[in-house]
Short mmCIF file of C-alpha atoms and ligand atoms in Angstrom, two decimals:
data_model
loop_
_atom_site.label_atom_id
_atom_site.label_comp_id
_atom_site.label_asym_id
_atom_site.label_seq_id
_atom_site.Cartn_x
_atom_site.Cartn_y
_atom_site.Cartn_z
CA UNK A 1 -12.52 16.07 11.20
CA UNK A 2 -9.23 16.79 10.84
CA UNK A 3 -6.76 13.91 8.77
CA UNK A 4 -5.98 11.13 10.27
CA UNK A 5 -2.53 10.90 10.19
CA UNK A 6 -1.95 8.61 12.61
CA UNK A 7 -0.04 4.98 11.88
CA UNK A 8 -2.20 2.49 9.79
CA UNK A 9 -0.96 -1.10 10.33
CA UNK A 10 -1.71 -3.21 6.46
CA UNK A 11 -1.11 -6.23 6.46
CA UNK A 12 -0.47 -7.83 2.36
CA UNK A 13 -2.28 -10.39 1.90
CA UNK A 14 0.84 -11.53 -0.12
CA UNK A 15 2.20 -13.07 2.25
CA UNK A 16 -0.92 -14.75 3.46
CA UNK A 17 -2.30 -18.33 3.21
CA UNK A 18 -3.74 -18.77 -0.20
CA UNK A 19 -5.98 -21.47 -0.06
CA UNK A 20 -7.82 -18.95 2.99
CA UNK A 21 -8.12 -16.12 2.23
CA UNK A 22 -10.95 -15.32 3.98
CA UNK A 23 -10.10 -16.37 6.97
CA UNK A 24 -6.78 -14.84 6.90
CA UNK A 25 -8.15 -11.14 6.21
CA UNK A 26 -10.77 -12.57 9.16
CA UNK A 27 -7.59 -12.96 11.57
CA UNK A 28 -5.54 -10.56 10.69
CA UNK A 29 -8.10 -7.60 11.35
CA UNK A 30 -9.40 -9.06 14.50
CA UNK A 31 -5.59 -8.69 15.72
CA UNK A 32 -5.30 -4.50 14.45
CA UNK A 33 -5.14 -4.24 11.23
CA UNK A 34 -5.84 -1.01 10.17
CA UNK A 35 -6.20 -1.74 6.35
CA UNK A 36 -5.87 -5.02 3.72
CA UNK A 37 -2.95 -4.24 0.84
CA UNK A 38 -3.21 -6.82 -2.39
CA UNK A 39 -0.75 -6.75 -4.59
CA UNK A 40 -1.79 -6.84 -7.84
CA UNK A 41 1.07 -8.63 -10.68
CA UNK A 42 0.75 -8.82 -13.85
CA UNK A 43 3.86 -10.91 -15.38
CA UNK A 44 4.49 -8.05 -17.14
CA UNK A 45 5.40 -4.60 -15.13
CA UNK A 46 6.25 -7.27 -12.24
CA UNK A 47 8.45 -10.23 -12.70
CA UNK A 48 5.27 -12.36 -10.85
CA UNK A 49 1.42 -13.29 -11.14
CA UNK A 50 -1.33 -12.59 -8.23
CA UNK A 51 -4.34 -11.58 -8.33
CA UNK A 52 -7.43 -10.58 -11.02
CA UNK A 53 -10.65 -8.80 -9.83
CA UNK A 54 -12.83 -11.47 -9.32
CA UNK A 55 -10.83 -12.85 -6.34
CA UNK A 56 -10.97 -9.24 -5.19
CA UNK A 57 -14.78 -9.29 -5.52
CA UNK A 58 -14.64 -12.67 -3.63
CA UNK A 59 -12.19 -11.08 -0.66
CA UNK A 60 -14.12 -8.51 -0.35
CA UNK A 61 -17.01 -9.25 1.85
CA UNK A 62 -14.68 -10.87 4.68
CA UNK A 63 -12.93 -7.12 4.76
CA UNK A 64 -14.64 -4.80 7.41
CA UNK A 65 -12.07 -1.71 7.29
CA UNK A 66 -10.11 -0.50 4.07
CA UNK A 67 -9.52 -2.92 1.31
CA UNK A 68 -6.23 -1.46 -0.85
CA UNK A 69 -5.42 -2.45 -4.50
CA UNK A 70 -1.73 -2.10 -5.15
CA UNK A 71 -2.00 -2.15 -8.72
CA UNK A 72 1.70 -3.53 -10.09
CA UNK A 73 0.37 -3.54 -13.98
CA UNK A 74 1.18 -2.03 -17.42
CA UNK A 75 -1.71 -1.53 -19.38
CA UNK A 76 -3.45 0.19 -16.01
CA UNK A 77 -6.80 2.29 -17.12
CA UNK A 78 -8.48 -0.33 -18.80
CA UNK A 79 -8.70 -2.62 -15.19
CA UNK A 80 -9.87 0.49 -13.39
CA UNK A 81 -12.98 -0.19 -13.35
CA UNK A 82 -12.80 -3.96 -12.58
CA UNK A 83 -10.85 -3.34 -9.65
CA UNK A 84 -13.44 -0.83 -8.53
CA UNK A 85 -17.09 -2.86 -9.20
CA UNK A 86 -14.89 -5.27 -6.87
CA UNK A 87 -14.81 -2.90 -4.24
CA UNK A 88 -11.10 -1.82 -3.81
CA UNK A 89 -11.90 1.62 -1.61
CA UNK A 90 -8.14 2.76 -2.56
CA UNK A 91 -6.63 2.01 -5.76
CA UNK A 92 -3.05 2.58 -6.21
CA UNK A 93 -0.96 3.13 -10.17
CA UNK A 94 2.43 3.02 -10.73
CA UNK A 95 3.88 6.30 -11.83
CA UNK A 96 6.32 4.28 -14.63
CA UNK A 97 2.89 2.31 -15.86
CA UNK A 98 2.40 4.07 -18.64
CA UNK A 99 2.42 7.85 -20.23
CA UNK A 100 -0.11 8.87 -19.13
CA UNK A 101 -0.57 9.14 -15.03
CA UNK A 102 -3.08 12.39 -15.00
CA UNK A 103 -5.39 10.50 -17.10
CA UNK A 104 -4.95 7.25 -14.82
CA UNK A 105 -5.26 8.73 -11.09
CA UNK A 106 -8.58 10.71 -12.77
CA UNK A 107 -10.03 7.13 -13.89
CA UNK A 108 -9.41 5.44 -10.45
CA UNK A 109 -11.01 8.79 -8.60
CA UNK A 110 -14.04 9.04 -11.30
CA UNK A 111 -14.92 5.04 -10.84
CA UNK A 112 -15.34 6.50 -6.80
CA UNK A 113 -11.80 5.38 -4.96
CA UNK A 114 -9.44 7.07 -3.04
CA UNK A 115 -6.94 7.35 -5.84
CA UNK A 116 -2.86 5.95 -5.04
CA UNK A 117 0.55 6.48 -6.87
CA UNK A 118 3.41 4.38 -6.51
CA UNK A 119 6.87 5.67 -6.74
CA UNK A 120 9.42 2.42 -7.30
CA UNK A 121 12.96 2.78 -5.64
CA UNK A 122 14.96 4.43 -8.51
CA UNK A 123 12.05 7.86 -9.26
CA UNK A 124 12.29 10.55 -8.45
CA UNK A 125 9.58 12.76 -6.90
CA UNK A 126 9.87 15.83 -9.45
CA UNK A 127 6.80 15.19 -11.18
CA UNK A 128 4.59 14.99 -8.63
CA UNK A 129 3.98 18.37 -8.68
CA UNK A 130 1.53 19.01 -10.91
CA UNK A 131 -0.49 15.44 -9.41
CA UNK A 132 -0.75 16.19 -6.00
CA UNK A 133 -4.17 17.64 -6.86
CA UNK A 134 -4.98 14.30 -7.87
CA UNK A 135 -3.56 12.32 -5.24
CA UNK A 136 -4.93 11.29 -1.78
CA UNK A 137 -1.89 8.64 -1.45
CA UNK A 138 1.69 8.06 -2.46
CA UNK A 139 3.15 5.22 -1.80
CA UNK A 140 6.65 4.72 -1.50
CA UNK A 141 8.37 1.46 -2.94
CA UNK A 142 11.57 0.87 -0.39
CA UNK A 143 11.62 -2.37 -2.49
CA UNK A 144 11.57 -3.07 -6.25
CA UNK A 145 8.24 -4.28 -6.76
CA UNK A 146 7.23 -7.91 -7.83
CA UNK A 147 7.56 -9.97 -4.56
CA UNK A 148 7.31 -10.19 -0.31
CA UNK A 149 10.16 -10.52 1.56
CA UNK A 150 12.62 -8.74 0.18
CA UNK A 151 14.65 -5.63 1.63
CA UNK A 152 14.21 -2.55 3.03
CA UNK A 153 16.44 -0.09 0.77
CA UNK A 154 17.37 2.65 2.89
CA UNK A 155 17.59 5.26 0.50
CA UNK A 156 14.01 5.62 0.15
CA UNK A 157 13.84 7.78 3.43
CA UNK A 158 15.05 10.45 2.23
CA UNK A 159 12.43 10.23 -0.44
CA UNK A 160 9.79 10.44 2.46
CA UNK A 161 10.99 13.02 4.61
CA UNK A 162 10.69 15.51 0.59
CA UNK A 163 7.37 14.15 -0.07
CA UNK A 164 6.24 15.32 3.01
CA UNK A 165 7.83 18.32 3.14
CA UNK A 166 6.43 18.73 -0.49
CA UNK A 167 2.65 17.44 0.73
CA UNK A 168 2.48 19.84 3.74
CA UNK A 169 -1.32 20.16 4.94
CA UNK A 170 -2.35 18.16 1.47
CA UNK A 171 -4.64 15.52 2.82
CA UNK A 172 -3.19 12.31 1.44
CA UNK A 173 -1.39 9.85 2.85
CA UNK A 174 2.00 8.48 2.61
CA UNK A 175 2.30 4.59 2.74
CA UNK A 176 5.55 3.01 2.22
CA UNK A 177 5.89 -0.67 1.13
CA UNK A 178 8.33 -3.55 0.86
CA UNK A 179 11.02 -4.47 3.66
CA UNK A 180 8.66 -3.36 6.43
CA UNK A 181 9.83 -4.40 9.97
CA UNK A 182 10.31 -3.38 13.72
CA UNK A 183 13.06 -1.80 12.60
CA UNK A 184 12.55 0.24 9.41
CA UNK A 185 8.96 1.36 10.80
CA UNK A 186 10.67 3.90 12.86
CA UNK A 187 12.49 4.90 10.59
CA UNK A 188 9.99 5.54 7.91
CA UNK A 189 7.10 7.28 10.26
CA UNK A 190 10.03 9.63 11.57
CA UNK A 191 10.35 10.26 7.97
CA UNK A 192 6.58 11.17 7.98
CA UNK A 193 5.09 8.30 6.70
CA UNK A 194 1.60 6.90 8.14
CA UNK A 195 0.52 3.74 5.87
CA UNK A 196 2.46 0.71 6.53
CA UNK A 197 2.17 -2.38 4.28
CA UNK A 198 3.72 -5.48 5.62
CA UNK A 199 3.91 -8.74 4.48
CA UNK A 200 6.34 -10.74 6.19
CA UNK A 201 6.86 -9.19 8.96
CA UNK A 202 3.21 -9.41 10.08
CA UNK A 203 2.36 -12.91 9.19
CA UNK A 204 5.71 -14.27 10.00
CA UNK A 205 5.15 -17.52 12.78
CA UNK A 206 1.00 -16.95 12.94
CA UNK A 207 -1.59 -19.10 11.24
CA UNK A 208 -5.16 -19.25 11.47
CA UNK A 209 -5.24 -21.17 14.04
CA UNK A 210 -2.50 -19.13 16.19
CA UNK A 211 -3.56 -16.00 14.66
CA UNK A 212 -1.75 -14.18 18.12
CA UNK A 213 1.13 -14.30 16.68
CA UNK A 214 -0.09 -11.79 13.82
CA UNK A 215 -1.51 -9.35 16.77
CA UNK A 216 2.02 -9.19 17.98
CA UNK A 217 3.79 -8.92 15.23
CA UNK A 218 1.18 -6.42 14.30
CA UNK A 219 1.51 -4.16 17.95
CA UNK A 220 5.39 -4.70 17.46
CA UNK A 221 5.13 -2.45 13.84
CA UNK A 222 2.73 0.11 15.47
CA UNK A 223 4.30 0.69 19.01
CA UNK A 224 8.13 1.05 16.90
CA UNK A 225 6.04 3.74 15.16
CA UNK A 226 4.46 5.08 17.24
CA UNK A 227 7.09 5.89 19.20
CA UNK A 228 9.14 7.79 15.86
CA UNK A 229 5.96 9.06 14.66
CA UNK A 230 6.29 12.74 14.15
CA UNK A 231 3.57 13.93 15.87
C1 DX5 B 301 6.23 -6.28 -3.37
C2 DX5 B 301 5.00 -5.31 -2.71
C3 DX5 B 301 4.63 -5.34 -1.12
C4 DX5 B 301 5.74 -6.22 -0.70
C5 DX5 B 301 5.75 -6.80 0.55
O1 DX5 B 301 6.13 -5.77 -4.78
O2 DX5 B 301 3.72 -4.32 -3.47
O3 DX5 B 301 3.34 -5.20 -0.51
O4 DX5 B 301 4.71 -8.12 -0.65
O5 DX5 B 301 6.27 -7.62 1.68
P1 DX5 B 301 6.81 -7.74 2.57
O6 DX5 B 301 6.70 -6.88 3.96
O7 DX5 B 301 7.47 -9.17 2.79
O8 DX5 B 301 8.34 -6.92 2.06
ZN1 ZN B 302 2.12 -3.97 -2.09
#
């Protein structure tokens, strides 16, 4: 089977009701989410604190799709096995999180997960050349990591275009994280992205009692992206 470059919507549970993760996850999946994005923050690499491995383990049985764990932590290596044991399918670490990213990516695959590499908005793509064989996903941050609900940084469109050309036929996903809406999603789909993370734009206006709003939000992002996607 050929590599799946279709548009995938990955709601970030950073925008979910923190007192009700199980129902929130079941609701977004029932409403069309392709992946579930889990934003892990350490209060050191980024100025915010979120989810540890036990929380990931607790929500894992509710996820029927893909558990996409975004580690905004430094150091990262000593926590990889714990997030893999918690059931992550994809683990993404930041290029900026430490001096030995090659080792980090090896460790992620060694733990049985797909390996992702995230790039902050200020980071170039030069170092990726020698990492391509280690990668299953590249996450282009379109906000500075740490918080949901920030404004999309347009300069990253050009980065995605260059990355897409660099990747060629390799089976590597390009994921976009931050400020994705029905207005910004097509810009990234056109540039070559296939996984779109969205927190605020998926959860706005909905709840577990009114999950149809999640469905409408996901559908609007997907439709806008698919219309612009490079076939
Ligand atoms: C930012 C996180 C994002 C964020 C996306 O540090 O990695 O996943 O929650 O949220 P929105 O879609 O609200 O920008
Ligand atoms: Zn994220």
